[in-house]
PDB file of C-alpha atoms in Angstrom:
ATOM      1  CA  MET L   1       0.000   0.000   0.000  1.00 95.00           C
ATOM      2  CA  LEU L   2       1.303   3.419  -0.996  1.00 97.00           C
ATOM      3  CA  VAL L   3       0.371   5.957   1.663  1.00 97.00           C
ATOM      4  CA  VAL L   4       0.797   9.679   1.012  1.00 96.00           C
ATOM      5  CA  GLU L   5       0.419  12.121   3.892  1.00 96.00           C
ATOM      6  CA  ASN L   6       0.520  15.890   3.457  1.00 95.00           C
ATOM      7  CA  LEU L   7       2.766  15.753   0.397  1.00 95.00           C
ATOM      8  CA  SER L   8       3.597  19.237  -0.815  1.00 93.00           C
ATOM      9  CA  ARG L   9       6.090  21.136  -2.934  1.00 92.00           C
ATOM     10  CA  PRO L  10       5.983  24.537  -4.624  1.00 91.00           C
ATOM     11  CA  GLY L  11       2.913  24.554  -6.837  1.00 89.00           C
ATOM     12  CA  LEU L  12       1.320  21.494  -5.235  1.00 89.00           C
ATOM     13  CA  GLY L  13      -0.484  20.319  -2.153  1.00 79.00           C
ATOM     14  CA  PRO L  14      -0.707  19.381   0.521  1.00 92.00           C
ATOM     15  CA  VAL L  15      -2.236  16.089  -0.638  1.00 93.00           C
ATOM     16  CA  SER L  16      -3.022  12.869   1.216  1.00 95.00           C
ATOM     17  CA  PHE L  17      -4.302   9.590  -0.226  1.00 95.00           C
ATOM     18  CA  ALA L  18      -3.642   5.853  -0.288  1.00 96.00           C
ATOM     19  CA  LEU L  19      -3.197   3.538  -3.261  1.00 96.00           C
ATOM     20  CA  ALA L  20      -3.837  -0.170  -2.729  1.00 97.00           C
ATOM     21  CA  PRO L  21      -2.112  -3.015  -4.595  1.00 97.00           C
ATOM     22  CA  GLY L  22      -3.916  -3.655  -7.875  1.00 97.00           C
ATOM     23  CA  GLU L  23      -5.754  -0.328  -7.757  1.00 97.00           C
ATOM     24  CA  CYS L  24      -5.709   2.277 -10.519  1.00 97.00           C
ATOM     25  CA  VAL L  25      -6.423   5.898  -9.691  1.00 97.00           C
ATOM     26  CA  ALA L  26      -6.803   8.383 -12.527  1.00 97.00           C
ATOM     27  CA  VAL L  27      -5.252  11.828 -12.140  1.00 95.00           C
ATOM     28  CA  ARG L  28      -7.235  14.479 -13.984  1.00 94.00           C
ATOM     29  CA  GLY L  29      -7.167  18.242 -14.314  1.00 90.00           C
ATOM     30  CA  PRO L  30      -6.380  21.028 -16.767  1.00 89.00           C
ATOM     31  CA  SER L  31      -2.955  21.471 -18.317  1.00 87.00           C
ATOM     32  CA  GLY L  32      -0.554  23.137 -15.918  1.00 85.00           C
ATOM     33  CA  ALA L  33      -2.634  22.212 -12.860  1.00 85.00           C
ATOM     34  CA  GLY L  34       0.141  20.240 -11.143  1.00 90.00           C
ATOM     35  CA  LYS L  35      -0.439  16.626 -12.240  1.00 92.00           C
ATOM     36  CA  THR L  36       3.155  16.073 -13.343  1.00 94.00           C
ATOM     37  CA  LEU L  37       4.426  17.831 -10.208  1.00 93.00           C
ATOM     38  CA  LEU L  38       2.492  15.254  -8.169  1.00 95.00           C
ATOM     39  CA  LEU L  39       4.045  12.298 -10.000  1.00 95.00           C
ATOM     40  CA  ARG L  40       7.557  13.747  -9.845  1.00 95.00           C
ATOM     41  CA  ALA L  41       7.227  14.363  -6.100  1.00 95.00           C
ATOM     42  CA  LEU L  42       5.995  10.800  -5.526  1.00 96.00           C
ATOM     43  CA  ALA L  43       8.904   9.441  -7.579  1.00 96.00           C
ATOM     44  CA  ASP L  44      11.326  11.471  -5.431  1.00 95.00           C
ATOM     45  CA  LEU L  45      12.591  13.410  -8.442  1.00 94.00           C
ATOM     46  CA  ASP L  46      11.871  16.843  -6.965  1.00 93.00           C
ATOM     47  CA  PRO L  47      12.237  18.066  -3.369  1.00 92.00           C
ATOM     48  CA  SER L  48       8.995  17.799  -1.429  1.00 94.00           C
ATOM     49  CA  GLU L  49       7.622  17.800   2.100  1.00 94.00           C
ATOM     50  CA  GLY L  50       5.352  15.246   3.725  1.00 95.00           C
ATOM     51  CA  ARG L  51       5.423  11.510   4.315  1.00 95.00           C
ATOM     52  CA  VAL L  52       5.292   8.832   1.620  1.00 96.00           C
ATOM     53  CA  THR L  53       5.514   5.136   2.506  1.00 95.00           C
ATOM     54  CA  LEU L  54       5.216   1.899   0.547  1.00 96.00           C
ATOM     55  CA  ASP L  55       4.207  -1.059   2.702  1.00 94.00           C
ATOM     56  CA  GLY L  56       5.605   0.785   5.697  1.00 93.00           C
ATOM     57  CA  VAL L  57       8.938   1.680   4.076  1.00 93.00           C
ATOM     58  CA  GLU L  58       9.627   5.416   4.216  1.00 93.00           C
ATOM     59  CA  ARG L  59      10.568   7.064   0.941  1.00 93.00           C
ATOM     60  CA  GLN L  60      13.269   9.036   2.767  1.00 91.00           C
ATOM     61  CA  SER L  61      14.909   5.812   3.989  1.00 92.00           C
ATOM     62  CA  LEU L  62      15.886   4.803   0.435  1.00 93.00           C
ATOM     63  CA  ALA L  63      18.147   6.397  -2.154  1.00 93.00           C
ATOM     64  CA  GLY L  64      16.215   7.869  -5.088  1.00 91.00           C
ATOM     65  CA  PRO L  65      17.124   5.103  -7.601  1.00 92.00           C
ATOM     66  CA  ALA L  66      16.148   2.366  -5.107  1.00 94.00           C
ATOM     67  CA  TRP L  67      12.796   4.076  -4.441  1.00 95.00           C
ATOM     68  CA  ARG L  68      12.136   4.411  -8.182  1.00 94.00           C
ATOM     69  CA  ARG L  69      12.630   0.664  -8.651  1.00 94.00           C
ATOM     70  CA  LEU L  70       9.643   0.226  -6.330  1.00 96.00           C
ATOM     71  CA  VAL L  71       7.689   3.289  -7.462  1.00 97.00           C
ATOM     72  CA  GLY L  72       8.350   3.590 -11.185  1.00 96.00           C
ATOM     73  CA  TYR L  73       7.690   6.688 -13.237  1.00 96.00           C
ATOM     74  CA  VAL L  74       6.940   7.007 -16.953  1.00 96.00           C
ATOM     75  CA  PRO L  75       7.016  10.695 -17.916  1.00 94.00           C
ATOM     76  CA  ALA L  76       5.000  12.145 -20.764  1.00 90.00           C
ATOM     77  CA  GLU L  77       8.278  12.784 -22.593  1.00 88.00           C
ATOM     78  CA  PRO L  78      10.642   9.945 -21.673  1.00 90.00           C
ATOM     79  CA  GLY L  79      14.380  10.520 -21.723  1.00 90.00           C
ATOM     80  CA  TRP L  80      16.714   8.613 -24.057  1.00 93.00           C
ATOM     81  CA  TRP L  81      20.493   8.739 -23.714  1.00 93.00           C
ATOM     82  CA  ALA L  82      21.863   5.937 -25.935  1.00 93.00           C
ATOM     83  CA  ASP L  83      21.670   5.296 -29.682  1.00 94.00           C
ATOM     84  CA  THR L  84      19.386   2.250 -29.767  1.00 94.00           C
ATOM     85  CA  ALA L  85      16.283   1.427 -27.786  1.00 94.00           C
ATOM     86  CA  ALA L  86      17.710  -1.845 -26.431  1.00 94.00           C
ATOM     87  CA  GLU L  87      20.572  -0.014 -24.732  1.00 95.00           C
ATOM     88  CA  HIS L  88      18.044   1.555 -22.363  1.00 95.00           C
ATOM     89  CA  PHE L  89      17.029  -1.818 -20.904  1.00 95.00           C
ATOM     90  CA  ASP L  90      18.797  -3.977 -18.315  1.00 94.00           C
ATOM     91  CA  ASP L  91      17.983  -7.117 -20.331  1.00 95.00           C
ATOM     92  CA  TRP L  92      16.285  -6.388 -23.655  1.00 94.00           C
ATOM     93  CA  PRO L  93      16.013 -10.100 -24.687  1.00 94.00           C
ATOM     94  CA  SER L  94      13.854 -10.790 -21.621  1.00 93.00           C
ATOM     95  CA  VAL L  95      11.557  -7.848 -22.460  1.00 92.00           C
ATOM     96  CA  ARG L  96      11.445  -8.384 -26.217  1.00 92.00           C
ATOM     97  CA  PRO L  97       8.562 -10.940 -26.134  1.00 92.00           C
ATOM     98  CA  LEU L  98       6.293  -8.148 -24.820  1.00 91.00           C
ATOM     99  CA  ALA L  99       7.049  -5.871 -27.778  1.00 93.00           C
ATOM    100  CA  PRO L 100       4.549  -7.514 -30.192  1.00 93.00           C
ATOM    101  CA  ARG L 101       1.905  -7.308 -27.446  1.00 93.00           C
ATOM    102  CA  LEU L 102       2.274  -3.538 -27.708  1.00 94.00           C
ATOM    103  CA  LEU L 103       2.240  -3.625 -31.517  1.00 95.00           C
ATOM    104  CA  LEU L 104       5.951  -2.837 -31.670  1.00 94.00           C
ATOM    105  CA  PRO L 105       8.095  -4.347 -34.446  1.00 88.00           C
ATOM    106  CA  ASP L 106      10.393  -7.244 -33.536  1.00 81.00           C
ATOM    107  CA  GLU L 107      13.421  -5.139 -34.369  1.00 87.00           C
ATOM    108  CA  ALA L 108      12.315  -2.205 -32.164  1.00 91.00           C
ATOM    109  CA  GLY L 109      15.196  -2.758 -29.772  1.00 91.00           C
ATOM    110  CA  ALA L 110      17.803  -2.569 -32.509  1.00 92.00           C
ATOM    111  CA  ARG L 111      16.421   0.596 -34.043  1.00 93.00           C
ATOM    112  CA  ALA L 112      17.915   3.998 -33.409  1.00 94.00           C
ATOM    113  CA  VAL L 113      15.845   5.988 -30.947  1.00 94.00           C
ATOM    114  CA  SER L 114      15.838   8.859 -33.447  1.00 93.00           C
ATOM    115  CA  ALA L 115      14.094   6.578 -35.977  1.00 92.00           C
ATOM    116  CA  LEU L 116      11.256   5.636 -33.605  1.00 92.00           C
ATOM    117  CA  SER L 117       7.926   7.414 -33.680  1.00 91.00           C
ATOM    118  CA  THR L 118       6.662   9.265 -30.609  1.00 92.00           C
ATOM    119  CA  GLY L 119       4.162   6.468 -29.989  1.00 92.00           C
ATOM    120  CA  GLU L 120       6.846   3.778 -30.278  1.00 93.00           C
ATOM    121  CA  ARG L 121       9.006   5.648 -27.785  1.00 93.00           C
ATOM    122  CA  GLN L 122       6.054   5.913 -25.390  1.00 93.00           C
ATOM    123  CA  ARG L 123       5.417   2.166 -25.506  1.00 94.00           C
ATOM    124  CA  LEU L 124       9.119   1.340 -25.139  1.00 95.00           C
ATOM    125  CA  ALA L 125       9.361   3.668 -22.130  1.00 95.00           C
ATOM    126  CA  LEU L 126       6.474   1.761 -20.553  1.00 95.00           C
ATOM    127  CA  LEU L 127       8.278  -1.548 -21.148  1.00 95.00           C
ATOM    128  CA  ARG L 128      11.446  -0.044 -19.684  1.00 94.00           C
ATOM    129  CA  ALA L 129       9.558   0.848 -16.487  1.00 95.00           C
ATOM    130  CA  LEU L 130       7.826  -2.536 -16.265  1.00 95.00           C
ATOM    131  CA  GLU L 131      11.137  -4.374 -16.683  1.00 94.00           C
ATOM    132  CA  ARG L 132      12.170  -3.219 -13.215  1.00 92.00           C
ATOM    133  CA  GLY L 133       9.140  -4.896 -11.618  1.00 94.00           C
ATOM    134  CA  PRO L 134       7.782  -1.887  -9.714  1.00 97.00           C
ATOM    135  CA  ARG L 135       5.034  -2.297  -7.142  1.00 97.00           C
ATOM    136  CA  VAL L 136       3.588   1.113  -8.051  1.00 98.00           C
ATOM    137  CA  LEU L 137       3.723   2.729 -11.479  1.00 98.00           C
ATOM    138  CA  LEU L 138       3.172   6.443 -12.088  1.00 98.00           C
ATOM    139  CA  VAL L 139       2.268   7.038 -15.734  1.00 97.00           C
ATOM    140  CA  ASP L 140       1.892  10.503 -17.280  1.00 96.00           C
ATOM    141  CA  GLU L 141      -0.328  10.406 -20.384  1.00 94.00           C
ATOM    142  CA  PRO L 142       1.140   7.036 -21.517  1.00 94.00           C
ATOM    143  CA  THR L 143      -1.219   6.748 -24.501  1.00 93.00           C
ATOM    144  CA  ALA L 144      -1.427  10.405 -25.600  1.00 91.00           C
ATOM    145  CA  ALA L 145       0.434   9.786 -28.885  1.00 86.00           C
ATOM    146  CA  LEU L 146      -1.219   6.448 -29.676  1.00 91.00           C
ATOM    147  CA  ASP L 147      -3.967   5.414 -32.061  1.00 93.00           C
ATOM    148  CA  ALA L 148      -6.975   3.474 -30.774  1.00 94.00           C
ATOM    149  CA  ALA L 149      -5.456   0.022 -31.380  1.00 94.00           C
ATOM    150  CA  SER L 150      -2.178   0.862 -29.626  1.00 94.00           C
ATOM    151  CA  ARG L 151      -4.045   2.543 -26.775  1.00 94.00           C
ATOM    152  CA  ALA L 152      -6.142  -0.591 -26.292  1.00 95.00           C
ATOM    153  CA  VAL L 153      -3.132  -2.913 -26.037  1.00 95.00           C
ATOM    154  CA  VAL L 154      -1.422  -0.617 -23.517  1.00 96.00           C
ATOM    155  CA  GLU L 155      -4.581  -0.547 -21.400  1.00 96.00           C
ATOM    156  CA  ALA L 156      -4.874  -4.353 -21.638  1.00 96.00           C
ATOM    157  CA  LEU L 157      -1.259  -4.958 -20.609  1.00 96.00           C
ATOM    158  CA  LEU L 158      -1.555  -2.621 -17.638  1.00 96.00           C
ATOM    159  CA  ALA L 159      -4.841  -4.265 -16.626  1.00 96.00           C
ATOM    160  CA  GLU L 160      -3.015  -7.619 -16.540  1.00 96.00           C
ATOM    161  CA  ARG L 161      -0.269  -6.147 -14.381  1.00 96.00           C
ATOM    162  CA  ARG L 162      -2.894  -4.678 -12.049  1.00 97.00           C
ATOM    163  CA  ALA L 163      -4.473  -8.109 -11.687  1.00 96.00           C
ATOM    164  CA  ALA L 164      -1.038  -9.304 -10.515  1.00 96.00           C
ATOM    165  CA  GLY L 165      -0.898  -6.528  -7.884  1.00 97.00           C
ATOM    166  CA  LEU L 166       0.639  -3.521  -9.657  1.00 98.00           C
ATOM    167  CA  ALA L 167      -0.827  -0.234  -8.386  1.00 98.00           C
ATOM    168  CA  LEU L 168      -1.214   2.563 -10.931  1.00 97.00           C
ATOM    169  CA  LEU L 169      -1.497   6.322 -10.737  1.00 97.00           C
ATOM    170  CA  TRP L 170      -2.518   7.289 -14.292  1.00 97.00           C
ATOM    171  CA  VAL L 171      -2.551  10.870 -15.570  1.00 96.00           C
ATOM    172  CA  THR L 172      -4.990  11.266 -18.455  1.00 94.00           C
ATOM    173  CA  HIS L 173      -6.968  14.054 -20.079  1.00 90.00           C
ATOM    174  CA  ASP L 174      -9.303  11.457 -21.619  1.00 91.00           C
ATOM    175  CA  ARG L 175     -12.357  11.089 -19.368  1.00 91.00           C
ATOM    176  CA  ASP L 176     -13.465   7.972 -21.231  1.00 92.00           C
ATOM    177  CA  GLN L 177     -10.077   6.382 -20.603  1.00 93.00           C
ATOM    178  CA  ALA L 178     -10.197   7.374 -16.936  1.00 93.00           C
ATOM    179  CA  ALA L 179     -13.574   5.682 -16.601  1.00 93.00           C
ATOM    180  CA  ARG L 180     -12.232   2.527 -18.315  1.00 94.00           C
ATOM    181  CA  VAL L 181      -9.044   2.097 -16.330  1.00 95.00           C
ATOM    182  CA  ALA L 182      -9.651   3.628 -12.900  1.00 95.00           C
ATOM    183  CA  SER L 183     -11.921   3.043  -9.943  1.00 91.00           C
ATOM    184  CA  ARG L 184     -11.554   6.603  -8.631  1.00 94.00           C
ATOM    185  CA  ALA L 185      -9.757   9.821  -9.455  1.00 95.00           C
ATOM    186  CA  LEU L 186      -7.613  12.538  -8.002  1.00 93.00           C
ATOM    187  CA  VAL L 187      -8.564  15.910  -9.486  1.00 93.00           C
ATOM    188  CA  VAL L 188      -5.762  18.475  -9.596  1.00 91.00           C
ATOM    189  CA  ASP L 189      -6.560  22.140 -10.109  1.00 89.00           C
ATOM    190  CA  GLY L 190      -4.208  24.994  -9.328  1.00 87.00           C
ATOM    191  CA  GLY L 191      -1.981  22.668  -7.316  1.00 85.00           C
ATOM    192  CA  ARG L 192      -4.839  21.550  -5.077  1.00 88.00           C
ATOM    193  CA  VAL L 193      -5.780  17.887  -5.143  1.00 90.00           C
ATOM    194  CA  GLY L 194      -9.179  16.420  -4.301  1.00 86.00           C
ATOM    195  CA  GLU L 195     -11.001  13.128  -4.743  1.00 87.00           C
ATOM    196  CA  GLY L 196     -13.321  12.730  -7.704  1.00 81.00           C
ATOM    197  CA  THR L 197     -14.916  10.246 -10.037  1.00 79.00           C
ATOM    198  CA  PRO L 198     -12.994   8.889 -13.008  1.00 77.00           C
TER     199      PRO L 198
END
């Protein structure tokens, strides 16, 4: 269980909520409202105040990279630092069988990142996060650049992972998607966060 108590940082909060294993909570709100600030604070990428625990383990008790193995983050614009996609994975051959599930070509790992479409990069960034086996995954508009078929396979894969216990905090501007994937919502507006319906 991810428990967030009075989390705040400039432009956000304070916010308190809990996220159970296997639960998906949609994060909604207008552009610039603070949704990405919330995810970055939870991932321990930006300084913040408040208490965040995962199954009783304090975020502050772990180094940032160790925390992000447990609480993964997929930004809206993922970073790429090597020439090919496969170089961004710990073990691309073990992940490769999932690529066709996300309608990615078999050779996606060998392709230059610069030759990949925005949608291909989004799906590969999701695989990169899942490879680490997080218990919680924070996803920021993971299907924004995808067509309907690609969006459906991403939703299906994440639904399978939820059934196995993965908890999701899912930023989306698509109310229909929020209703499909989430049981409840956090609504962010002007840095303030409240409970809402997906």
